[in-house]
Short mmCIF file of C-alpha atoms and ligand atoms in Angstrom, two decimals:
data_model
loop_
_atom_site.label_atom_id
_atom_site.label_comp_id
_atom_site.label_asym_id
_atom_site.label_seq_id
_atom_site.Cartn_x
_atom_site.Cartn_y
_atom_site.Cartn_z
CA MET U 1 -7.09 18.59 -18.91
CA THR U 2 -10.40 16.86 -19.66
CA ALA U 3 -9.69 13.68 -17.67
CA VAL U 4 -10.86 15.59 -14.60
CA GLN U 5 -14.20 17.45 -14.79
CA ALA U 6 -13.89 21.23 -14.75
CA SER U 7 -15.88 22.98 -11.99
CA LYS U 8 -16.93 25.73 -14.42
CA ILE U 9 -17.26 28.27 -11.63
CA HIS U 10 -14.40 30.64 -12.48
CA PRO U 11 -15.99 33.87 -13.77
CA LEU U 12 -14.01 33.62 -17.04
CA TYR U 13 -14.51 29.90 -17.59
CA ASP U 14 -17.16 30.20 -20.32
CA ALA U 15 -15.36 33.00 -22.14
CA LEU U 16 -12.08 31.05 -22.10
CA GLN U 17 -13.84 27.93 -23.31
CA ALA U 18 -15.24 29.99 -26.20
CA ILE U 19 -11.65 30.88 -27.17
CA VAL U 20 -9.88 27.51 -26.83
CA GLY U 21 -12.69 24.94 -26.73
CA ASP U 22 -13.48 22.36 -24.00
CA GLU U 23 -10.22 20.52 -23.83
CA ARG U 24 -7.70 23.21 -23.05
CA VAL U 25 -9.27 25.01 -20.11
CA SER U 26 -9.96 23.81 -16.59
CA ASP U 27 -10.78 25.16 -13.15
CA SER U 28 -11.01 21.73 -11.53
CA PRO U 29 -9.48 21.81 -8.01
CA VAL U 30 -7.24 18.90 -9.01
CA ILE U 31 -5.84 20.77 -12.01
CA VAL U 32 -5.38 24.13 -10.29
CA SER U 33 -3.74 22.41 -7.37
CA ALA U 34 -1.28 20.71 -9.74
CA TYR U 35 -0.53 24.12 -11.26
CA SER U 36 0.05 25.77 -7.87
CA LYS U 37 3.66 24.59 -7.55
CA ASP U 38 6.81 24.70 -9.58
CA ALA U 39 9.83 22.46 -8.90
CA CYS U 40 10.76 24.02 -5.53
CA HIS U 41 9.28 24.04 -2.04
CA LEU U 42 8.00 27.64 -2.13
CA THR U 43 4.27 28.35 -2.35
CA ALA U 44 2.02 31.28 -3.30
CA GLU U 45 -1.62 31.49 -4.51
CA ARG U 46 -3.36 28.79 -6.53
CA PRO U 47 -4.48 29.88 -9.99
CA GLY U 48 -8.26 30.17 -10.44
CA VAL U 49 -8.29 28.61 -13.90
CA VAL U 50 -5.71 27.20 -16.32
CA VAL U 51 -5.85 27.73 -20.09
CA MET U 52 -3.59 26.33 -22.81
CA PRO U 53 -3.50 28.43 -26.01
CA ASN U 54 -2.46 26.85 -29.31
CA SER U 55 -1.75 29.96 -31.34
CA LEU U 56 -0.83 33.64 -31.30
CA GLU U 57 -4.46 34.53 -31.99
CA GLU U 58 -5.66 32.55 -28.98
CA VAL U 59 -3.06 34.25 -26.75
CA GLN U 60 -4.25 37.63 -28.01
CA ALA U 61 -7.90 36.75 -27.37
CA ILE U 62 -7.10 35.58 -23.82
CA VAL U 63 -5.06 38.72 -23.08
CA ASN U 64 -7.88 40.90 -24.44
CA LEU U 65 -10.40 39.07 -22.26
CA CYS U 66 -8.24 39.53 -19.15
CA ARG U 67 -7.68 43.22 -19.89
CA GLU U 68 -11.37 43.92 -20.52
CA THR U 69 -12.35 42.15 -17.28
CA LYS U 70 -9.27 43.39 -15.38
CA SER U 71 -8.38 39.81 -14.47
CA PRO U 72 -4.85 38.78 -13.48
CA LEU U 73 -3.00 36.65 -16.06
CA VAL U 74 0.15 34.70 -15.24
CA PRO U 75 2.16 33.09 -18.07
CA ALA U 76 3.76 29.72 -17.33
CA GLY U 77 6.16 27.49 -19.27
CA GLY U 78 7.30 24.09 -17.99
CA ARG U 79 6.72 25.28 -14.35
CA ASN U 80 10.17 23.87 -13.81
CA GLY U 81 11.55 26.97 -12.13
CA ILE U 82 13.09 26.43 -8.71
CA CYS U 83 12.34 29.92 -7.40
CA GLY U 84 8.52 30.09 -7.53
CA ALA U 85 8.58 32.63 -10.39
CA CYS U 86 5.49 31.32 -12.21
CA LEU U 87 3.27 31.11 -9.12
CA PRO U 88 0.45 33.68 -8.96
CA ARG U 89 0.77 36.31 -6.24
CA VAL U 90 -2.95 37.16 -6.30
CA LYS U 91 -6.06 35.02 -5.98
CA ASN U 92 -8.09 33.66 -8.87
CA ALA U 93 -5.54 34.38 -11.60
CA VAL U 94 -5.82 32.93 -15.09
CA MET U 95 -2.74 30.78 -15.65
CA LEU U 96 -1.62 30.76 -19.27
CA ASP U 97 0.11 27.43 -19.85
CA MET U 98 2.28 27.94 -22.96
CA VAL U 99 3.56 24.39 -23.48
CA ASN U 100 1.18 23.59 -26.34
CA MET U 101 2.88 26.30 -28.37
CA ASP U 102 5.97 24.21 -29.05
CA ARG U 103 6.53 24.35 -32.80
CA ILE U 104 9.77 25.13 -34.58
CA VAL U 105 8.65 27.95 -36.85
CA LYS U 106 11.75 28.32 -39.00
CA ILE U 107 15.38 27.32 -39.20
CA ASP U 108 16.87 30.13 -41.27
CA GLU U 109 20.19 28.82 -42.59
CA ASP U 110 20.95 32.11 -44.40
CA VAL U 111 21.22 34.06 -41.18
CA MET U 112 21.80 31.17 -38.75
CA THR U 113 18.77 31.63 -36.53
CA VAL U 114 15.96 29.39 -35.38
CA THR U 115 12.55 30.79 -34.51
CA VAL U 116 10.50 28.73 -32.09
CA GLU U 117 7.23 29.06 -30.26
CA ALA U 118 7.86 30.05 -26.65
CA GLY U 119 6.54 26.83 -25.11
CA LEU U 120 9.12 24.60 -26.83
CA ARG U 121 11.37 22.65 -24.47
CA TRP U 122 15.15 22.97 -24.82
CA ALA U 123 15.86 19.23 -25.07
CA GLU U 124 13.48 18.86 -28.00
CA LEU U 125 14.91 21.91 -29.77
CA ILE U 126 18.49 20.67 -29.41
CA HIS U 127 17.54 17.27 -30.77
CA ARG U 128 15.74 18.73 -33.78
CA LEU U 129 18.63 21.10 -34.60
CA ASP U 130 21.15 18.29 -34.23
CA GLU U 131 19.30 16.29 -36.90
CA LYS U 132 19.78 19.25 -39.27
CA GLY U 133 23.50 19.71 -38.46
CA TYR U 134 23.17 22.69 -36.11
CA LYS U 135 23.60 23.49 -32.46
CA LEU U 136 22.42 26.30 -30.21
CA GLY U 137 24.88 28.50 -28.32
CA PHE U 138 23.39 28.37 -24.81
CA ARG U 139 21.79 24.91 -24.76
CA GLY U 140 19.30 25.28 -21.92
CA PRO U 141 19.17 25.07 -18.13
CA TYR U 142 20.16 21.76 -16.52
CA GLY U 143 16.41 21.15 -16.22
CA GLY U 144 15.99 21.58 -19.99
CA ASN U 145 13.91 18.41 -20.45
CA VAL U 146 11.02 20.38 -19.01
CA GLY U 147 12.02 24.06 -19.02
CA THR U 148 10.81 26.04 -22.04
CA VAL U 149 12.57 28.64 -24.16
CA GLY U 150 9.97 31.26 -23.15
CA GLY U 151 10.22 30.45 -19.44
CA SER U 152 14.01 30.45 -19.38
CA THR U 153 14.42 33.72 -21.24
CA SER U 154 11.82 35.30 -18.96
CA ILE U 155 13.98 34.59 -15.89
CA ASN U 156 17.54 34.92 -17.24
CA SER U 157 18.20 31.19 -16.98
CA ILE U 158 21.74 30.03 -17.24
CA GLY U 159 23.12 26.54 -17.83
CA TYR U 160 24.68 24.34 -20.49
CA ALA U 161 27.34 26.03 -22.65
CA ALA U 162 26.98 29.36 -20.83
CA SER U 163 30.76 29.22 -20.33
CA LYS U 164 31.18 29.93 -24.04
CA PHE U 165 27.90 31.57 -25.02
CA GLY U 166 26.62 33.30 -21.86
CA PRO U 167 23.11 32.92 -20.38
CA SER U 168 19.90 31.99 -22.24
CA THR U 169 19.20 35.66 -22.93
CA GLU U 170 22.49 36.21 -24.82
CA GLY U 171 21.37 33.87 -27.57
CA VAL U 172 18.16 35.79 -28.31
CA VAL U 173 17.98 37.75 -31.56
CA SER U 174 14.30 38.65 -31.58
CA LEU U 175 11.07 38.14 -29.65
CA GLU U 176 7.41 38.12 -30.60
CA VAL U 177 5.48 39.44 -27.61
CA VAL U 178 1.77 39.95 -26.99
CA LEU U 179 1.36 43.16 -24.99
CA SER U 180 -1.41 43.70 -22.45
CA SER U 181 -3.19 45.80 -25.12
CA GLY U 182 -3.47 42.61 -27.19
CA GLU U 183 -1.11 44.07 -29.80
CA VAL U 184 1.91 42.13 -31.03
CA ILE U 185 5.44 43.48 -31.11
CA ARG U 186 8.44 41.93 -32.92
CA THR U 187 11.83 43.06 -31.69
CA GLY U 188 15.33 43.18 -33.21
CA THR U 189 15.22 43.35 -37.01
CA GLY U 190 11.60 42.21 -36.61
CA TRP U 191 10.58 45.92 -36.45
CA ASN U 192 10.94 45.84 -40.26
CA MET U 193 7.98 43.76 -41.36
CA GLY U 194 9.77 42.79 -44.58
CA ALA U 195 13.11 41.76 -43.01
CA LYS U 196 14.51 38.48 -41.78
CA LEU U 197 15.10 38.00 -38.06
CA PHE U 198 18.88 38.17 -38.04
CA ALA U 199 20.08 40.82 -35.57
CA ARG U 200 19.04 41.98 -32.14
CA TYR U 201 20.49 45.51 -32.23
CA SER U 202 19.21 47.49 -35.16
CA THR U 203 17.99 51.00 -35.94
CA TYR U 204 16.20 51.64 -32.61
CA ASN U 205 17.07 50.80 -29.03
CA ASP U 206 17.02 47.22 -27.78
CA LEU U 207 13.40 46.35 -27.02
CA THR U 208 14.30 42.66 -26.83
CA GLY U 209 16.12 43.35 -23.58
CA LEU U 210 13.03 44.96 -22.09
CA PHE U 211 11.17 41.65 -22.11
CA LEU U 212 14.07 39.32 -21.25
CA GLY U 213 14.08 38.50 -17.54
CA ASP U 214 10.73 40.28 -17.02
CA SER U 215 9.15 37.27 -15.25
CA GLY U 216 6.12 37.63 -17.50
CA THR U 217 5.27 41.10 -16.13
CA LEU U 218 5.57 43.09 -19.37
CA GLY U 219 4.15 40.78 -22.04
CA VAL U 220 3.57 37.20 -23.13
CA LYS U 221 6.39 35.84 -25.30
CA THR U 222 4.92 33.82 -28.14
CA LYS U 223 8.01 33.34 -30.32
CA VAL U 224 11.73 33.48 -29.62
CA THR U 225 14.43 33.68 -32.31
CA LEU U 226 17.78 32.24 -31.24
CA LYS U 227 21.26 32.13 -32.77
CA ILE U 228 22.39 28.77 -34.16
CA TYR U 229 25.85 27.44 -35.03
CA PRO U 230 27.23 24.57 -37.13
CA LYS U 231 27.26 21.35 -35.16
CA ALA U 232 30.71 20.76 -33.64
CA GLU U 233 31.56 17.06 -33.63
CA HIS U 234 34.92 17.16 -31.85
CA ILE U 235 34.62 17.08 -28.08
CA VAL U 236 37.49 16.72 -25.61
CA TYR U 237 37.02 16.35 -21.87
CA GLY U 238 39.33 17.08 -18.94
CA ASP U 239 38.99 16.92 -15.14
CA PHE U 240 41.56 18.61 -12.91
CA GLY U 241 41.90 18.44 -9.13
CA PHE U 242 43.51 20.91 -6.72
CA LYS U 243 44.59 20.89 -3.09
CA THR U 244 42.89 24.19 -2.31
CA LEU U 245 39.89 26.16 -3.54
CA GLU U 246 42.15 29.18 -4.07
CA GLU U 247 44.24 27.21 -6.60
CA SER U 248 41.25 25.80 -8.44
CA THR U 249 39.59 29.23 -8.58
CA ALA U 250 42.71 30.83 -10.05
CA ALA U 251 42.95 28.15 -12.76
CA PHE U 252 39.19 28.26 -13.41
CA LEU U 253 39.34 32.04 -13.90
CA GLU U 254 42.25 31.83 -16.32
CA VAL U 255 40.57 29.15 -18.45
CA GLN U 256 37.30 31.09 -18.45
CA LYS U 257 38.95 34.44 -19.31
CA ARG U 258 40.62 32.84 -22.32
CA GLY U 259 37.31 31.47 -23.60
CA LEU U 260 38.65 27.97 -24.16
CA THR U 261 35.75 25.78 -23.14
CA GLU U 262 32.14 25.14 -24.12
CA GLU U 263 31.40 24.34 -20.48
CA LEU U 264 33.54 24.78 -17.36
CA ASN U 265 32.34 23.58 -13.97
CA LEU U 266 33.98 23.92 -10.61
CA LEU U 267 33.16 21.78 -7.58
CA ALA U 268 34.28 23.86 -4.63
CA ASP U 269 34.97 21.23 -1.99
CA ARG U 270 35.41 17.50 -1.52
CA GLN U 271 31.93 17.06 -0.12
CA SER U 272 30.43 18.55 -3.31
CA THR U 273 32.30 16.06 -5.50
CA ASP U 274 31.28 13.20 -3.18
CA THR U 275 27.60 14.22 -3.48
CA PHE U 276 27.76 14.62 -7.26
CA PHE U 277 30.08 11.75 -8.20
CA PRO U 278 30.34 9.42 -5.17
CA GLY U 279 33.73 7.70 -4.94
CA PHE U 280 35.34 9.78 -7.69
CA LEU U 281 38.00 11.29 -5.39
CA ASP U 282 38.66 8.15 -3.32
CA ARG U 283 42.03 7.62 -4.99
CA HIS U 284 42.96 11.31 -4.70
CA LYS U 285 43.07 11.98 -0.96
CA GLU U 286 44.91 15.29 -1.35
CA ILE U 287 42.33 16.81 -3.70
CA ASN U 288 39.76 19.19 -2.22
CA SER U 289 38.41 21.05 -5.22
CA MET U 290 38.18 20.24 -8.94
CA PHE U 291 36.91 21.46 -12.24
CA ALA U 292 35.49 19.63 -15.22
CA SER U 293 36.12 21.15 -18.65
CA ILE U 294 34.55 20.44 -22.01
CA VAL U 295 35.98 21.72 -25.28
CA GLN U 296 33.84 21.41 -28.40
CA GLU U 297 34.97 22.50 -31.85
CA THR U 298 34.30 21.84 -35.53
CA ASP U 299 38.00 21.00 -35.98
CA GLU U 300 39.68 18.05 -34.22
CA GLN U 301 43.13 19.62 -33.89
CA LEU U 302 41.70 22.87 -32.60
CA ALA U 303 39.72 20.99 -29.92
CA ALA U 304 42.79 18.98 -28.89
CA ARG U 305 45.00 22.08 -28.71
CA LYS U 306 42.46 24.00 -26.63
CA MET U 307 42.32 21.13 -24.11
CA GLU U 308 46.11 21.06 -23.99
CA ILE U 309 46.04 24.73 -23.02
CA VAL U 310 43.41 24.06 -20.34
CA ARG U 311 45.66 21.32 -18.98
CA GLU U 312 48.73 23.60 -19.01
CA ILE U 313 46.81 26.24 -17.08
CA ALA U 314 45.53 23.69 -14.55
CA LEU U 315 49.01 22.23 -13.94
CA LYS U 316 50.56 25.70 -13.65
CA HIS U 317 48.17 26.39 -10.78
CA GLY U 318 49.12 23.17 -8.96
CA GLY U 319 46.40 21.02 -10.54
CA LYS U 320 46.43 17.25 -11.05
CA ASP U 321 45.02 15.53 -14.11
CA LEU U 322 42.08 13.39 -12.95
CA GLY U 323 41.10 11.96 -16.34
CA ASN U 324 37.73 12.77 -17.85
CA PHE U 325 34.96 10.81 -16.11
CA ALA U 326 33.23 13.79 -14.45
CA SER U 327 33.28 16.03 -17.52
CA GLN U 328 32.10 13.23 -19.86
CA MET U 329 29.30 12.32 -17.51
CA HIS U 330 28.37 15.97 -17.17
CA TRP U 331 28.12 16.56 -20.91
CA SER U 332 26.77 13.25 -22.19
CA GLU U 333 24.04 13.13 -19.52
CA MET U 334 22.89 16.65 -20.42
CA PHE U 335 19.46 17.32 -18.84
CA ASN U 336 19.52 13.97 -16.97
CA LEU U 337 22.52 14.75 -14.83
CA VAL U 338 20.96 16.61 -11.94
CA GLN U 339 17.57 14.87 -11.58
CA PRO U 340 19.11 11.88 -9.69
CA LEU U 341 20.27 14.40 -7.09
CA TYR U 342 16.65 14.44 -5.86
CA ASN U 343 17.59 11.06 -4.31
CA ASN U 344 19.50 13.13 -1.76
CA GLY U 345 16.33 14.94 -0.70
CA PHE U 346 14.56 18.31 -1.14
CA TRP U 347 16.66 20.96 -2.87
CA LEU U 348 17.27 24.27 -1.17
CA ASN U 349 19.08 26.16 -3.90
CA THR U 350 20.82 29.52 -3.93
CA CYS U 351 21.53 29.96 -7.67
CA HIS U 352 23.11 33.33 -8.42
CA LEU U 353 25.86 35.12 -10.35
CA ARG U 354 29.18 36.25 -8.90
CA PRO U 355 32.66 37.29 -9.96
CA ILE U 356 34.85 34.17 -10.11
CA THR U 357 37.40 35.85 -7.83
CA SER U 358 34.81 35.97 -5.01
CA ILE U 359 34.12 32.21 -4.90
CA PRO U 360 36.56 31.48 -2.03
CA GLU U 361 35.08 34.31 0.09
CA LEU U 362 31.56 32.91 -0.34
CA MET U 363 32.67 29.37 0.44
CA LYS U 364 34.38 30.48 3.67
CA ARG U 365 31.00 31.90 4.76
CA CYS U 366 29.13 28.76 3.64
CA TRP U 367 31.53 26.33 5.36
CA LYS U 368 30.99 28.21 8.65
CA ILE U 369 27.22 27.89 8.17
CA PHE U 370 27.47 24.17 7.32
CA GLU U 371 29.47 23.64 10.50
CA LYS U 372 27.26 25.83 12.69
CA TYR U 373 24.22 23.72 11.80
CA ARG U 374 26.21 20.44 11.75
CA LEU U 375 24.63 19.67 8.40
CA LEU U 376 26.50 16.47 7.61
CA ASN U 377 25.74 15.04 11.08
CA ASN U 378 22.10 15.71 10.29
CA GLY U 379 22.27 13.95 6.94
CA ILE U 380 22.09 17.21 4.96
CA LYS U 381 24.55 17.09 2.05
CA TRP U 382 25.48 19.96 -0.23
CA ILE U 383 26.87 20.68 -3.65
CA ALA U 384 28.81 23.91 -4.12
CA SER U 385 29.31 24.20 -7.84
CA CYS U 386 30.17 27.11 -10.13
CA LEU U 387 29.63 27.30 -13.86
CA GLY U 388 31.83 29.73 -15.77
CA ALA U 389 29.88 32.31 -17.77
CA ASP U 390 30.92 35.02 -20.20
CA ARG U 391 34.53 36.04 -19.45
CA ALA U 392 35.00 36.25 -15.73
CA TYR U 393 31.84 35.53 -13.79
CA ALA U 394 30.20 32.35 -12.64
CA THR U 395 26.89 31.03 -11.53
CA GLY U 396 27.10 29.90 -7.94
CA TRP U 397 25.00 26.83 -7.40
CA VAL U 398 25.26 26.04 -3.68
CA THR U 399 22.44 23.61 -2.94
CA LEU U 400 21.47 21.82 0.26
CA PHE U 401 19.78 18.43 0.03
CA VAL U 402 17.40 17.88 2.93
CA PRO U 403 16.74 14.13 3.25
CA GLU U 404 13.50 14.21 5.24
CA ARG U 405 10.81 16.62 6.41
CA SER U 406 11.94 16.47 10.03
CA LYS U 407 15.22 18.11 8.97
CA MET U 408 13.56 20.86 6.95
CA ASP U 409 13.56 23.51 9.71
CA LEU U 410 17.26 23.03 10.23
CA GLY U 411 17.92 23.09 6.49
CA LEU U 412 15.86 26.28 6.09
CA LYS U 413 17.80 28.07 8.85
CA ALA U 414 21.12 27.27 7.19
CA TRP U 415 19.72 28.14 3.76
CA ASN U 416 18.47 31.56 4.89
CA GLU U 417 21.90 32.42 6.25
CA MET U 418 23.43 31.29 2.98
CA LEU U 419 21.09 33.56 0.99
CA ASP U 420 22.21 36.52 3.15
CA ALA U 421 25.87 35.55 2.73
CA ILE U 422 25.44 35.46 -1.04
CA ILE U 423 24.05 38.98 -1.22
CA ASP U 424 26.61 40.28 1.35
CA THR U 425 29.48 38.95 -0.75
CA GLY U 426 28.30 40.73 -3.91
CA GLY U 427 26.23 37.90 -5.46
CA CYS U 428 23.38 38.84 -7.83
CA PRO U 429 20.58 36.32 -8.45
CA TYR U 430 19.77 35.58 -12.09
CA TRP U 431 16.18 34.59 -11.37
CA ASN U 432 14.12 36.53 -8.89
CA GLY U 433 10.86 34.87 -7.87
CA LEU U 434 9.73 34.07 -4.33
CA LEU U 435 13.25 32.82 -3.64
CA TRP U 436 15.11 36.09 -4.03
CA GLU U 437 12.65 38.92 -4.34
CA ASN U 438 12.69 40.40 -0.81
CA ARG U 439 16.46 40.27 -0.58
CA ALA U 440 16.87 41.72 -4.09
CA LEU U 441 14.41 44.57 -3.42
CA LYS U 442 16.30 45.64 -0.27
CA GLN U 443 19.44 46.20 -2.34
CA THR U 444 17.79 47.72 -5.43
CA ASN U 445 18.62 51.29 -6.38
CA PRO U 446 15.31 53.25 -5.99
CA ALA U 447 15.73 54.99 -9.36
CA PHE U 448 16.16 51.61 -11.07
CA LEU U 449 12.95 50.34 -9.48
CA GLU U 450 11.00 53.52 -10.33
CA THR U 451 12.11 53.19 -13.96
CA TYR U 452 10.93 49.59 -14.11
CA ARG U 453 7.59 50.57 -12.51
CA ALA U 454 7.08 53.42 -14.99
CA ILE U 455 7.67 50.99 -17.87
CA LYS U 456 5.28 48.45 -16.33
CA LYS U 457 2.59 51.14 -15.97
CA ALA U 458 3.04 52.30 -19.54
CA LEU U 459 2.89 48.79 -21.00
CA ASP U 460 0.32 47.28 -18.66
CA PRO U 461 -1.80 50.14 -17.27
CA ASP U 462 -4.42 47.80 -15.79
CA ASN U 463 -1.70 45.69 -14.15
CA ILE U 464 -3.07 42.38 -15.43
CA LEU U 465 0.22 40.65 -16.26
CA ALA U 466 1.79 38.74 -13.35
CA PRO U 467 0.58 41.36 -10.85
CA GLU U 468 2.54 41.91 -7.61
CA VAL U 469 5.70 40.37 -9.04
CA PHE U 470 8.76 42.53 -8.13
CA THR U 471 6.83 44.27 -5.31
CA GLY U 472 7.88 42.00 -2.43
CA VAL U 473 6.78 38.66 -1.05
CA GLU U 474 4.68 38.43 2.13
C1 LIG S 501 16.36 19.47 -12.15
C2 LIG S 501 16.35 20.95 -12.44
C3 LIG S 501 17.48 21.58 -12.92
C4 LIG S 501 17.48 22.94 -13.19
N1 LIG S 501 18.61 23.55 -13.67
C5 LIG S 501 18.61 24.87 -13.96
C6 LIG S 501 19.76 25.51 -14.49
O1 LIG S 501 20.78 24.93 -14.71
N2 LIG S 501 19.67 26.84 -14.76
C7 LIG S 501 18.55 27.55 -14.57
O2 LIG S 501 18.51 28.73 -14.87
N3 LIG S 501 17.46 26.96 -14.07
C8 LIG S 501 17.45 25.65 -13.77
N4 LIG S 501 16.33 25.05 -13.28
C9 LIG S 501 15.13 25.84 -13.16
C10 LIG S 501 14.28 25.82 -14.46
O3 LIG S 501 14.47 24.66 -15.17
C11 LIG S 501 14.64 26.94 -15.35
O4 LIG S 501 14.70 28.13 -14.65
C12 LIG S 501 13.71 27.03 -16.56
O5 LIG S 501 14.31 27.87 -17.45
C13 LIG S 501 12.34 27.50 -16.26
O6 LIG S 501 11.58 27.38 -17.45
P1 LIG S 501 10.05 27.04 -17.41
O7 LIG S 501 9.57 26.96 -18.79
O8 LIG S 501 9.82 25.88 -16.53
O9 LIG S 501 9.51 28.38 -16.72
P2 LIG S 501 8.38 28.57 -15.63
O10 LIG S 501 8.91 28.09 -14.31
O11 LIG S 501 7.10 28.01 -16.09
O12 LIG S 501 8.26 30.16 -15.63
C14 LIG S 501 9.36 30.95 -15.29
C15 LIG S 501 8.97 32.43 -15.42
O13 LIG S 501 8.79 32.76 -16.78
C16 LIG S 501 7.50 33.32 -17.01
N5 LIG S 501 7.07 32.82 -18.32
C17 LIG S 501 7.00 31.53 -18.71
N6 LIG S 501 6.66 31.45 -20.02
C18 LIG S 501 6.49 32.74 -20.44
C19 LIG S 501 6.12 33.33 -21.68
N7 LIG S 501 5.88 32.59 -22.76
N8 LIG S 501 6.02 34.67 -21.74
C20 LIG S 501 6.29 35.45 -20.65
N9 LIG S 501 6.63 34.95 -19.47
C21 LIG S 501 6.74 33.61 -19.36
C22 LIG S 501 6.66 32.84 -15.84
O14 LIG S 501 5.61 33.74 -15.56
C23 LIG S 501 7.70 32.83 -14.72
O15 LIG S 501 7.88 34.13 -14.22
C24 LIG S 501 16.31 23.69 -12.97
C25 LIG S 501 15.17 23.05 -12.48
C26 LIG S 501 15.18 21.70 -12.21
C27 LIG S 501 13.95 21.07 -11.67
#
């Protein structure tokens, strides 16, 4: 941050510099402007100053300073969210950039966990575990080159291998969190200062869950302990095409219910496959929807048998074997797969969770919207993709790609109708952020919200942590 001169006018500049030194704090307009966006088009307030702690003690000192001066503090990871979650809602906030805290603290082979600092990026973690013969369950969001473990678990991210292991939050065993009081809490078996971090549910209620998905409003995560598994060398891929979305959904649900795959991805219509893998369906004129399946096991025969079962299920539902190009590409290009989609233009995403059975209903609504706004005639492509998660739900990833600014108004109109359709058809966002907050709040049970607010008040009485988040977006 020192390449650009700090302005040194933020009221906390000197005090922050005293904590972290010259090089890891800046209030230069260039720096704060760079920190005023994440990876989507939504905007909020610019931070007043950015600070990069290197240690738990520095985080505590910064939190104490903010509490004593009643200054807003917003934690940030890779700022790779696509919902505006890490953007300050109030002016002059201190932005706490966690990416310098990226060490692997411990791989505990006895209890099969890895403890990492919260600013570590998923791609790096996977690589380092692979070298030691281990893998994670949930591997990271598709943007895992940049997204951090702390950021993802703070917004319920979902992505690679969620079909087998569930979302990012399911893999968490324990958290180390700095509270607004400056005190540190360790959850799971971490309550016992002499115990290993090996289980999430133990002795008391689940305090880990309190901080997962909190969008940084209840504490700053400094360490995350995740489950690890033996590396599984045997991977089998399979792509299956269907004439109708109803057929592909039925097969997708059956495969997902039976827990056969590491990753299971459905592309809901022909246009989605054409956007993702241009030309792939050219030789399959009758195919309108497809899924890509990846089986990964420690045993070769087990992997092969599981893929045979996936194939049997697909064929039973009228599917056609399309080979394995899409699924291989999907898995081997992990974290690099979706970036090239930016070539299609700005992303307007609608990422959310939904029962697999409700995919056709959503798509009927979306197709009407695509037609109403004549999206393809206007050069706006889409991908409607669903990733199987847990036993019977999916993440709906219906994204519009707006090729140029002049088409943005049109794209935004269609997108807003899609967001309404998603909520109307029983969808539940996994992130919140500027993208979803107003729509989510309208549907939220008042008692649920009051409970959250009471917890927030108890943990953060001066309301310094990510203030105004979960209160509505202007
Ligand atoms: C190409 C691309 C693909 C993507 N694919 C996916 C995908 O498949 N699935 C998915 O879920 N997302 C996806 N995303 C969005 C993004 O990558 C993820 O949501 C990611 O997990 C965000 O992590 P981050 O570190 O960038 O968090 P940030 O955006 O920096 O922050 C997210 C939230 O977490 C809070 N926070 C950050 N660090 C901490 C901390 N240490 N303590 C407390 N609170 C904290 C912030 O205040 C904010 O509320 C994608 C983005 C891109 C650009």
